[in-house]
Amino acid sequence: MATSIDALAVGVTFAFLNVNILTAAAFIGITTFCFSAAGVKVGHVFGLRYKTQAVLIGGVCLVLMGVKILIEHLFF
C-alpha cells in the first residue's frame, strides 16, 4: 500500500514539474540496478565470511518473532 501511495505521489509530482518520464524512469532504473547489484555483492561477501553466525542469528530472530506473535494472540 505504501509503495502505491509513493508511486502516485511521484507520478503527480512529475506531471506538475513537466519531467521527461523516459529520462526519469531510466535514471530510477539504473540507480535501482546499481544499489541492488551492490547489495548482492555485499551479501555474498558477508555470507562467505559470516555464514554460520548469520544462520544462527536469523534462526533466533525467526523464533523470537514467532514467540512474540504467539504471546500477542494468546494474551492480548
Coordinates of C-alpha atoms in Angstrom, one line a residue:
M1 CA 0.0 0.0 0.0
A2 CA 2.8 2.4 0.9
T3 CA 4.6 1.8 -2.4
S4 CA 1.4 2.6 -4.3
I5 CA 0.9 5.8 -2.5
D6 CA 4.6 6.7 -3.0
A7 CA 4.3 5.9 -6.8
L8 CA 1.2 8.1 -7.0
A9 CA 2.9 11.0 -5.3
V10 CA 5.9 10.7 -7.6
G11 CA 3.7 10.5 -10.7
V12 CA 1.7 13.5 -9.8
T13 CA 4.8 15.5 -8.9
F14 CA 6.4 14.5 -12.3
A15 CA 3.3 15.7 -14.1
F16 CA 3.3 19.1 -12.3
L17 CA 7.0 19.6 -12.9
N18 CA 6.9 18.6 -16.6
V19 CA 9.6 16.0 -16.1
N20 CA 10.6 13.8 -19.1
I21 CA 9.2 10.4 -18.0
L22 CA 11.7 8.3 -20.0
T23 CA 14.7 10.1 -18.6
A24 CA 13.3 9.8 -15.0
A25 CA 12.5 6.1 -15.5
A26 CA 15.9 5.4 -16.9
F27 CA 17.6 7.2 -14.0
I28 CA 15.5 5.4 -11.4
G29 CA 16.1 2.0 -13.1
I30 CA 19.9 2.5 -13.3
T31 CA 20.1 3.7 -9.7
T32 CA 18.0 0.7 -8.5
F33 CA 20.1 -1.7 -10.5
C34 CA 23.3 -0.3 -9.1
F35 CA 22.2 -0.5 -5.5
S36 CA 20.7 -4.0 -6.0
A37 CA 23.9 -5.2 -7.5
A38 CA 26.0 -3.7 -4.7
G39 CA 23.6 -5.3 -2.2
V40 CA 24.0 -8.7 -3.8
K41 CA 27.8 -8.3 -3.8
V42 CA 28.0 -7.2 -0.1
G43 CA 25.6 -10.0 0.8
H44 CA 27.7 -12.6 -0.9
V45 CA 30.9 -11.4 0.8
F46 CA 29.3 -11.3 4.2
G47 CA 27.7 -14.6 3.5
L48 CA 31.0 -16.3 2.9
R49 CA 32.6 -14.7 5.9
Y50 CA 29.8 -14.9 8.5
K51 CA 27.7 -17.8 7.2
T52 CA 27.3 -19.8 10.4
Q53 CA 26.7 -16.7 12.6
A54 CA 24.2 -15.3 10.1
V55 CA 22.2 -18.5 10.0
L56 CA 22.2 -18.7 13.8
I57 CA 21.1 -15.0 14.2
G58 CA 18.5 -15.4 11.5
G59 CA 17.0 -18.5 13.2
V60 CA 17.0 -16.8 16.6
C61 CA 15.2 -13.8 15.1
L62 CA 12.5 -16.0 13.5
V63 CA 11.9 -17.9 16.7
L64 CA 11.7 -14.6 18.7
M65 CA 9.2 -13.2 16.2
G66 CA 7.1 -16.4 16.4
V67 CA 7.1 -16.2 20.2
K68 CA 6.1 -12.5 20.1
I69 CA 3.2 -13.3 17.7
L70 CA 2.1 -16.2 19.8
I71 CA 2.1 -14.1 23.0
E72 CA 0.2 -11.3 21.3
H73 CA -2.5 -13.7 20.1
L74 CA -2.8 -15.6 23.3
F75 CA -2.8 -12.8 25.9
F76 CA -3.8 -9.5 24.1

